[in-house]
Amino acid sequence: MAHKIESELETKQGFTLNVLEDLTEDEKAIMKSSLRKRDFRILPIVILLYICALMDRSNIGSALVNGLVNGLKLTSTQEGNVTSMFYVFYIIFETPSNILLKQFTPHFWFSFIGTAWSVCCIILGIIKSGTLFVIFRCIMGVFEAGLTPGVVGYLAYWYTRKEIGFRMTIFFSAVPISGIIGAPLAGALASIKIKSLLPFQNIFVFEGAITCVVTIASFFLVKDYPDQAKFFTKEEYDLTIKRIHADQGMASKSKVSGKQTIKTLLDWKLWVMSIIFLGYNNAYIVLGIFSPTLIRSFGYKSITATYLAVIPNAAGLLGVCVVLLFVNKRSYTMLMLIFAVITIACYSIAVFHRNKISSLVFLGLTGFGAIGNIPLSLAWMSVNQGGIYKGMIASAFVVSVGSISGVASPRAFVTKFGPNYVVGNVIYIAGVGLSSILLVFLSLYYKRQNEYRDKNPVDVSHLSEEEQRNMNDAHPNFRYIL
């Protein structure tokens, strides 16, 4: 049964903000049981939702090589717009969507936006006009905008900062899994002969219908807040709530604040992190959407290229598994730099030393590095905000800026720039390089701040809990995770 938060938490007794006490052996056993229950109830449904979102978002790549351009008689401008305009609206609505998430409950919000974008996906398989197709891709972007930053923020409702990295990585395993499932599924659907539908239309109609079923089910499966959960024992509840409350605060208690929103958006560190994610996310987006296009440019047929696009995603899943092994053992910075080097080296070989076999192999290895950096970069951003509401706004803003690559990159991979796509390839490599330089800079800043706070303690006990919460990562007890 659900329990009321102990009065000691309300009166700021029994814990210190941003400081987690060491656990006794008995408490470790209690937390292990609590984590197991949270993982089982929180992660599977949001992973399934994200897999559906990624498939519905990225199936445009499979449609492009299976007759979309000729089927709807798209102009060169429309060919770019069917991908890029989705991301324009996706970017615009991400931050407002996370604010709305705080106004509604997670189970309602995720189910609503998911059902809405799945209906849009189905409609894409029915309409006959290129203009209408672009319009519904835009509407789809509006509704999908709420999922990725929403779940990044939502995980902080349920886990402490030290627990989030592992769970964030599990969540983002949906990225390669969606590609592993989506590529062969799209190929199979495109091969089905349905009298009234063209091959690319099959992809949208059937994948959209699958998503619709999952998102309706999510209304009943998504759990809202830990302090309202009914699946803990009393001991699990008390210890879990105490630690989450001390670490990042309770999501059910945080409120939408215009002042905090502006303060968050003016934080220069947020802008640096956004540019870091922009370069790393571009590496994934190009693979996620244009793997079939690139593989076809290596000399493979369209249907074959659609199936072979599973290879970068399979390698990416292996990359995510490696992240799971090391995320709590090595620094985020070191891991991200290693994955970035792999991404740059393998992609360069794949696209600049063209060979039908070796290019395919190295494009696959690119997925290992590029996809591995997605959970690492977003988890690193999330754990260094210092509060639930700032984390919600930060995750939306970072993902929004990162999604700019979805607007720009498609313009460099349209048919007229094939088969070498030189501009797109140069942007890809330069973006990962710039992100890595900024990563080192921000990590060094975090390290210096931690050292300064260790040597210069500040007493803020005279401030109320709310005033201390509003300090976020500027709180003297807060330490950045490198």
Short mmCIF file of C-alpha atoms in Angstrom, two decimals, residues 165-441:
data_model
loop_
_atom_site.label_atom_id
_atom_site.label_comp_id
_atom_site.label_asym_id
_atom_site.label_seq_id
_atom_site.Cartn_x
_atom_site.Cartn_y
_atom_site.Cartn_z
CA GLY A 165 23.07 6.17 -15.65
CA PHE A 166 22.50 2.41 -15.77
CA ARG A 167 18.74 2.81 -16.26
CA MET A 168 19.15 5.53 -18.87
CA THR A 169 21.40 3.19 -20.83
CA ILE A 170 18.84 0.38 -20.60
CA PHE A 171 16.18 2.80 -21.83
CA PHE A 172 18.29 3.89 -24.79
CA SER A 173 18.87 0.28 -25.76
CA ALA A 174 15.61 0.97 -27.60
CA VAL A 175 17.67 2.89 -30.19
CA PRO A 176 19.51 -0.12 -31.66
CA ILE A 177 16.65 -2.51 -30.90
CA SER A 178 14.26 -0.37 -32.93
CA GLY A 179 16.67 -0.52 -35.85
CA ILE A 180 17.16 -4.27 -35.51
CA ILE A 181 13.40 -4.78 -35.51
CA GLY A 182 12.47 -1.87 -37.77
CA ALA A 183 14.77 -2.50 -40.73
CA PRO A 184 13.73 -6.10 -41.47
CA LEU A 185 10.11 -5.32 -40.54
CA ALA A 186 10.06 -2.42 -43.01
CA GLY A 187 11.65 -4.65 -45.65
CA ALA A 188 9.06 -7.36 -45.05
CA LEU A 189 6.16 -4.91 -45.13
CA ALA A 190 7.48 -3.32 -48.33
CA SER A 191 7.55 -6.77 -49.91
CA ILE A 192 3.90 -7.50 -49.12
CA LYS A 193 1.57 -7.12 -52.11
CA ILE A 194 -1.60 -5.32 -51.07
CA LYS A 195 -3.71 -4.22 -54.00
CA SER A 196 -4.65 -0.76 -52.73
CA LEU A 197 -1.29 0.13 -51.11
CA LEU A 198 2.16 0.82 -52.50
CA PRO A 199 5.18 -0.81 -50.76
CA PHE A 200 6.12 2.30 -48.77
CA GLN A 201 2.49 2.78 -47.67
CA ASN A 202 2.45 -0.68 -46.06
CA ILE A 203 5.29 0.42 -43.79
CA PHE A 204 3.42 3.43 -42.39
CA VAL A 205 0.01 1.77 -41.99
CA PHE A 206 1.14 -1.40 -40.22
CA GLU A 207 3.86 0.14 -38.03
CA GLY A 208 1.47 2.93 -36.99
CA ALA A 209 -1.18 0.37 -36.03
CA ILE A 210 1.30 -1.55 -33.84
CA THR A 211 2.27 1.66 -32.05
CA CYS A 212 -1.38 2.57 -31.46
CA VAL A 213 -1.96 -0.68 -29.55
CA VAL A 214 1.17 -0.16 -27.40
CA THR A 215 0.39 3.46 -26.54
CA ILE A 216 -3.19 2.70 -25.49
CA ALA A 217 -1.84 -0.06 -23.23
CA SER A 218 0.66 2.41 -21.72
CA PHE A 219 -2.22 4.35 -20.14
CA PHE A 220 -2.68 1.42 -17.76
CA LEU A 221 0.98 0.43 -17.35
CA VAL A 222 2.96 3.66 -16.78
CA LYS A 223 3.44 4.49 -13.09
CA ASP A 224 3.34 8.16 -12.12
CA TYR A 225 5.29 8.98 -8.93
CA PRO A 226 7.26 6.90 -6.39
CA ASP A 227 5.56 8.51 -3.38
CA GLN A 228 2.21 7.33 -4.80
CA ALA A 229 3.41 3.80 -5.63
CA LYS A 230 1.55 0.86 -4.10
CA PHE A 231 4.11 -1.86 -4.78
CA PHE A 232 6.67 -1.05 -2.04
CA THR A 233 6.81 -2.53 1.43
CA LYS A 234 6.86 0.12 4.17
CA GLU A 235 10.62 -0.30 4.65
CA GLU A 236 11.26 -0.02 0.90
CA TYR A 237 8.99 2.99 0.64
CA ASP A 238 10.55 4.91 3.53
CA LEU A 239 14.15 4.36 2.41
CA THR A 240 13.48 4.90 -1.30
CA ILE A 241 11.56 8.13 -0.79
CA LYS A 242 14.09 9.45 1.71
CA ARG A 243 16.99 8.93 -0.72
CA ILE A 244 15.20 10.32 -3.79
CA HIS A 245 13.99 13.28 -1.74
CA ALA A 246 17.52 14.04 -0.50
CA ASP A 247 19.08 13.55 -3.93
CA GLN A 248 16.92 15.35 -6.51
CA GLY A 249 13.62 16.02 -4.77
CA MET A 250 10.14 14.59 -5.28
CA ALA A 251 8.59 15.05 -8.72
CA SER A 252 5.09 15.11 -7.25
CA LYS A 253 6.07 18.15 -5.18
CA SER A 254 7.89 20.15 -7.86
CA LYS A 255 5.91 22.85 -9.63
CA VAL A 256 6.11 24.62 -12.96
CA SER A 257 8.02 27.87 -12.45
CA GLY A 258 8.58 30.58 -15.04
CA LYS A 259 11.50 31.96 -13.03
CA GLN A 260 13.21 28.56 -12.81
CA THR A 261 12.56 27.92 -16.50
CA ILE A 262 14.29 31.15 -17.52
CA LYS A 263 17.12 30.56 -15.05
CA THR A 264 17.69 27.10 -16.51
CA LEU A 265 17.65 28.31 -20.11
CA LEU A 266 20.22 31.02 -19.27
CA ASP A 267 22.69 28.53 -17.79
CA TRP A 268 25.70 28.55 -20.14
CA LYS A 269 26.56 24.96 -19.20
CA LEU A 270 23.25 23.85 -20.64
CA TRP A 271 24.13 25.41 -23.99
CA VAL A 272 27.52 23.67 -24.05
CA MET A 273 25.89 20.34 -23.23
CA SER A 274 23.34 20.97 -25.98
CA ILE A 275 26.06 21.43 -28.59
CA ILE A 276 27.80 18.29 -27.32
CA PHE A 277 24.60 16.33 -27.80
CA LEU A 278 24.00 17.96 -31.20
CA GLY A 279 27.17 16.45 -32.66
CA TYR A 280 26.69 13.04 -31.07
CA ASN A 281 23.00 12.93 -31.96
CA ASN A 282 23.73 13.83 -35.58
CA ALA A 283 25.95 10.75 -35.75
CA TYR A 284 23.01 8.62 -34.68
CA ILE A 285 20.35 10.38 -36.78
CA VAL A 286 22.30 9.95 -40.02
CA LEU A 287 22.66 6.23 -39.31
CA GLY A 288 19.07 5.90 -38.10
CA ILE A 289 17.52 7.49 -41.18
CA PHE A 290 20.07 7.18 -43.96
CA SER A 291 21.70 3.80 -43.39
CA PRO A 292 19.60 2.34 -46.25
CA THR A 293 20.60 5.29 -48.46
CA LEU A 294 24.31 4.96 -47.63
CA ILE A 295 24.28 1.18 -48.03
CA ARG A 296 22.56 1.51 -51.40
CA SER A 297 25.29 3.96 -52.41
CA PHE A 298 27.85 1.22 -51.66
CA GLY A 299 26.31 -0.81 -54.51
CA TYR A 300 23.41 -2.76 -52.95
CA LYS A 301 19.82 -2.95 -54.22
CA SER A 302 17.07 -1.03 -52.39
CA ILE A 303 15.35 -3.95 -50.64
CA THR A 304 18.73 -5.46 -49.76
CA ALA A 305 19.90 -2.11 -48.37
CA THR A 306 16.75 -1.91 -46.24
CA TYR A 307 17.51 -5.29 -44.64
CA LEU A 308 21.26 -4.58 -44.26
CA ALA A 309 20.47 -1.37 -42.34
CA VAL A 310 20.06 -3.66 -39.34
CA ILE A 311 23.88 -4.02 -39.13
CA PRO A 312 24.72 -0.57 -37.61
CA ASN A 313 21.89 -1.09 -35.12
CA ALA A 314 23.11 -4.55 -34.14
CA ALA A 315 26.58 -3.10 -33.54
CA GLY A 316 24.93 -0.23 -31.63
CA LEU A 317 23.20 -2.70 -29.34
CA LEU A 318 26.60 -4.22 -28.59
CA GLY A 319 27.85 -0.70 -27.85
CA VAL A 320 24.99 -0.14 -25.41
CA CYS A 321 25.85 -3.44 -23.68
CA VAL A 322 29.43 -2.22 -23.26
CA VAL A 323 28.10 1.01 -21.75
CA LEU A 324 26.04 -1.03 -19.27
CA LEU A 325 29.19 -2.86 -18.19
CA PHE A 326 31.24 0.28 -17.56
CA VAL A 327 28.85 3.17 -16.85
CA ASN A 328 29.22 2.80 -13.08
CA LYS A 329 32.92 1.86 -13.24
CA ARG A 330 34.43 4.52 -15.52
CA SER A 331 33.78 8.23 -15.98
CA TYR A 332 31.17 9.39 -18.48
CA THR A 333 33.81 11.61 -20.10
CA MET A 334 36.25 8.82 -20.78
CA LEU A 335 33.57 6.52 -22.18
CA MET A 336 32.13 9.20 -24.47
CA LEU A 337 35.57 10.07 -25.86
CA ILE A 338 36.30 6.42 -26.62
CA PHE A 339 33.00 5.99 -28.44
CA ALA A 340 33.54 9.25 -30.34
CA VAL A 341 36.94 8.12 -31.63
CA ILE A 342 35.42 4.83 -32.82
CA THR A 343 32.62 6.73 -34.56
CA ILE A 344 34.92 9.13 -36.43
CA ALA A 345 37.44 6.47 -37.48
CA CYS A 346 34.94 3.89 -38.69
CA TYR A 347 32.64 6.33 -40.49
CA SER A 348 35.60 7.92 -42.29
CA ILE A 349 36.76 4.54 -43.58
CA ALA A 350 33.22 3.56 -44.60
CA VAL A 351 32.46 6.63 -46.71
CA PHE A 352 35.86 7.77 -47.98
CA HIS A 353 37.37 4.38 -48.83
CA ARG A 354 34.44 2.89 -50.69
CA ASN A 355 34.29 -0.85 -51.08
CA LYS A 356 31.07 -2.84 -51.13
CA ILE A 357 32.07 -5.15 -48.26
CA SER A 358 34.44 -3.07 -46.15
CA SER A 359 32.23 0.03 -46.30
CA LEU A 360 29.31 -2.01 -44.98
CA VAL A 361 31.46 -3.46 -42.17
CA PHE A 362 32.80 -0.09 -41.04
CA LEU A 363 29.38 1.56 -41.28
CA GLY A 364 28.22 -1.15 -38.91
CA LEU A 365 31.10 -0.43 -36.52
CA THR A 366 30.16 3.25 -36.68
CA GLY A 367 26.87 2.27 -35.07
CA PHE A 368 28.80 0.77 -32.13
CA GLY A 369 30.28 4.18 -31.29
CA ALA A 370 27.49 6.52 -32.38
CA ILE A 371 24.62 4.73 -30.63
CA GLY A 372 26.68 4.09 -27.50
CA ASN A 373 27.12 7.83 -27.00
CA ILE A 374 23.39 8.63 -26.95
CA PRO A 375 22.61 7.25 -23.46
CA LEU A 376 25.96 8.42 -22.11
CA SER A 377 25.53 12.05 -23.19
CA LEU A 378 21.92 12.36 -22.02
CA ALA A 379 22.56 10.58 -18.73
CA TRP A 380 25.55 12.86 -18.07
CA MET A 381 23.37 15.88 -18.73
CA SER A 382 20.58 14.58 -16.50
CA VAL A 383 22.67 13.78 -13.43
CA ASN A 384 24.37 17.19 -13.42
CA GLN A 385 21.31 19.47 -13.14
CA GLY A 386 20.66 19.29 -9.40
CA GLY A 387 16.88 19.16 -9.35
CA ILE A 388 13.77 17.61 -10.89
CA TYR A 389 12.32 20.68 -12.57
CA LYS A 390 15.64 21.93 -13.91
CA GLY A 391 16.28 18.43 -15.20
CA MET A 392 12.93 18.41 -17.02
CA ILE A 393 13.63 21.73 -18.78
CA ALA A 394 17.27 20.83 -19.43
CA SER A 395 16.46 17.45 -20.98
CA ALA A 396 13.88 19.03 -23.28
CA PHE A 397 16.24 21.82 -24.33
CA VAL A 398 19.23 19.56 -24.91
CA VAL A 399 17.21 17.10 -26.97
CA SER A 400 15.69 20.04 -28.89
CA VAL A 401 19.08 21.44 -29.85
CA GLY A 402 20.37 17.96 -30.62
CA SER A 403 17.44 17.42 -32.95
CA ILE A 404 18.54 20.35 -35.14
CA SER A 405 20.68 17.76 -36.87
CA GLY A 406 17.47 16.14 -38.05
CA VAL A 407 16.63 19.37 -39.89
CA ALA A 408 20.04 20.00 -41.41
CA SER A 409 21.42 16.55 -42.23
CA PRO A 410 18.59 15.39 -44.52
CA ARG A 411 19.40 18.25 -46.89
CA ALA A 412 22.89 16.80 -47.36
CA PHE A 413 21.66 13.28 -48.12
CA VAL A 414 19.07 13.90 -50.83
CA THR A 415 19.40 12.08 -54.15
CA LYS A 416 21.13 14.91 -56.02
CA PHE A 417 24.16 14.74 -53.65
CA GLY A 418 24.57 10.98 -54.06
CA PRO A 419 26.27 8.65 -54.21
CA ASN A 420 29.18 10.19 -52.25
CA TYR A 421 27.34 12.73 -50.05
CA VAL A 422 30.60 14.56 -49.34
CA VAL A 423 29.08 17.56 -47.52
CA GLY A 424 26.96 15.37 -45.25
CA ASN A 425 29.93 13.17 -44.42
CA VAL A 426 32.18 16.11 -43.55
CA ILE A 427 29.48 17.61 -41.29
CA TYR A 428 29.06 14.23 -39.62
CA ILE A 429 32.74 13.89 -38.73
CA ALA A 430 33.23 17.55 -37.77
CA GLY A 431 30.20 17.44 -35.49
CA VAL A 432 31.47 14.49 -33.49
CA GLY A 433 34.90 16.15 -33.25
CA LEU A 434 33.52 19.47 -31.98
CA SER A 435 31.33 17.70 -29.43
CA SER A 436 34.34 15.84 -28.07
CA ILE A 437 36.36 19.04 -27.64
CA LEU A 438 33.50 20.69 -25.74
CA LEU A 439 33.07 17.53 -23.67
CA VAL A 440 36.66 17.80 -22.41
CA PHE A 441 36.19 21.52 -21.66
#
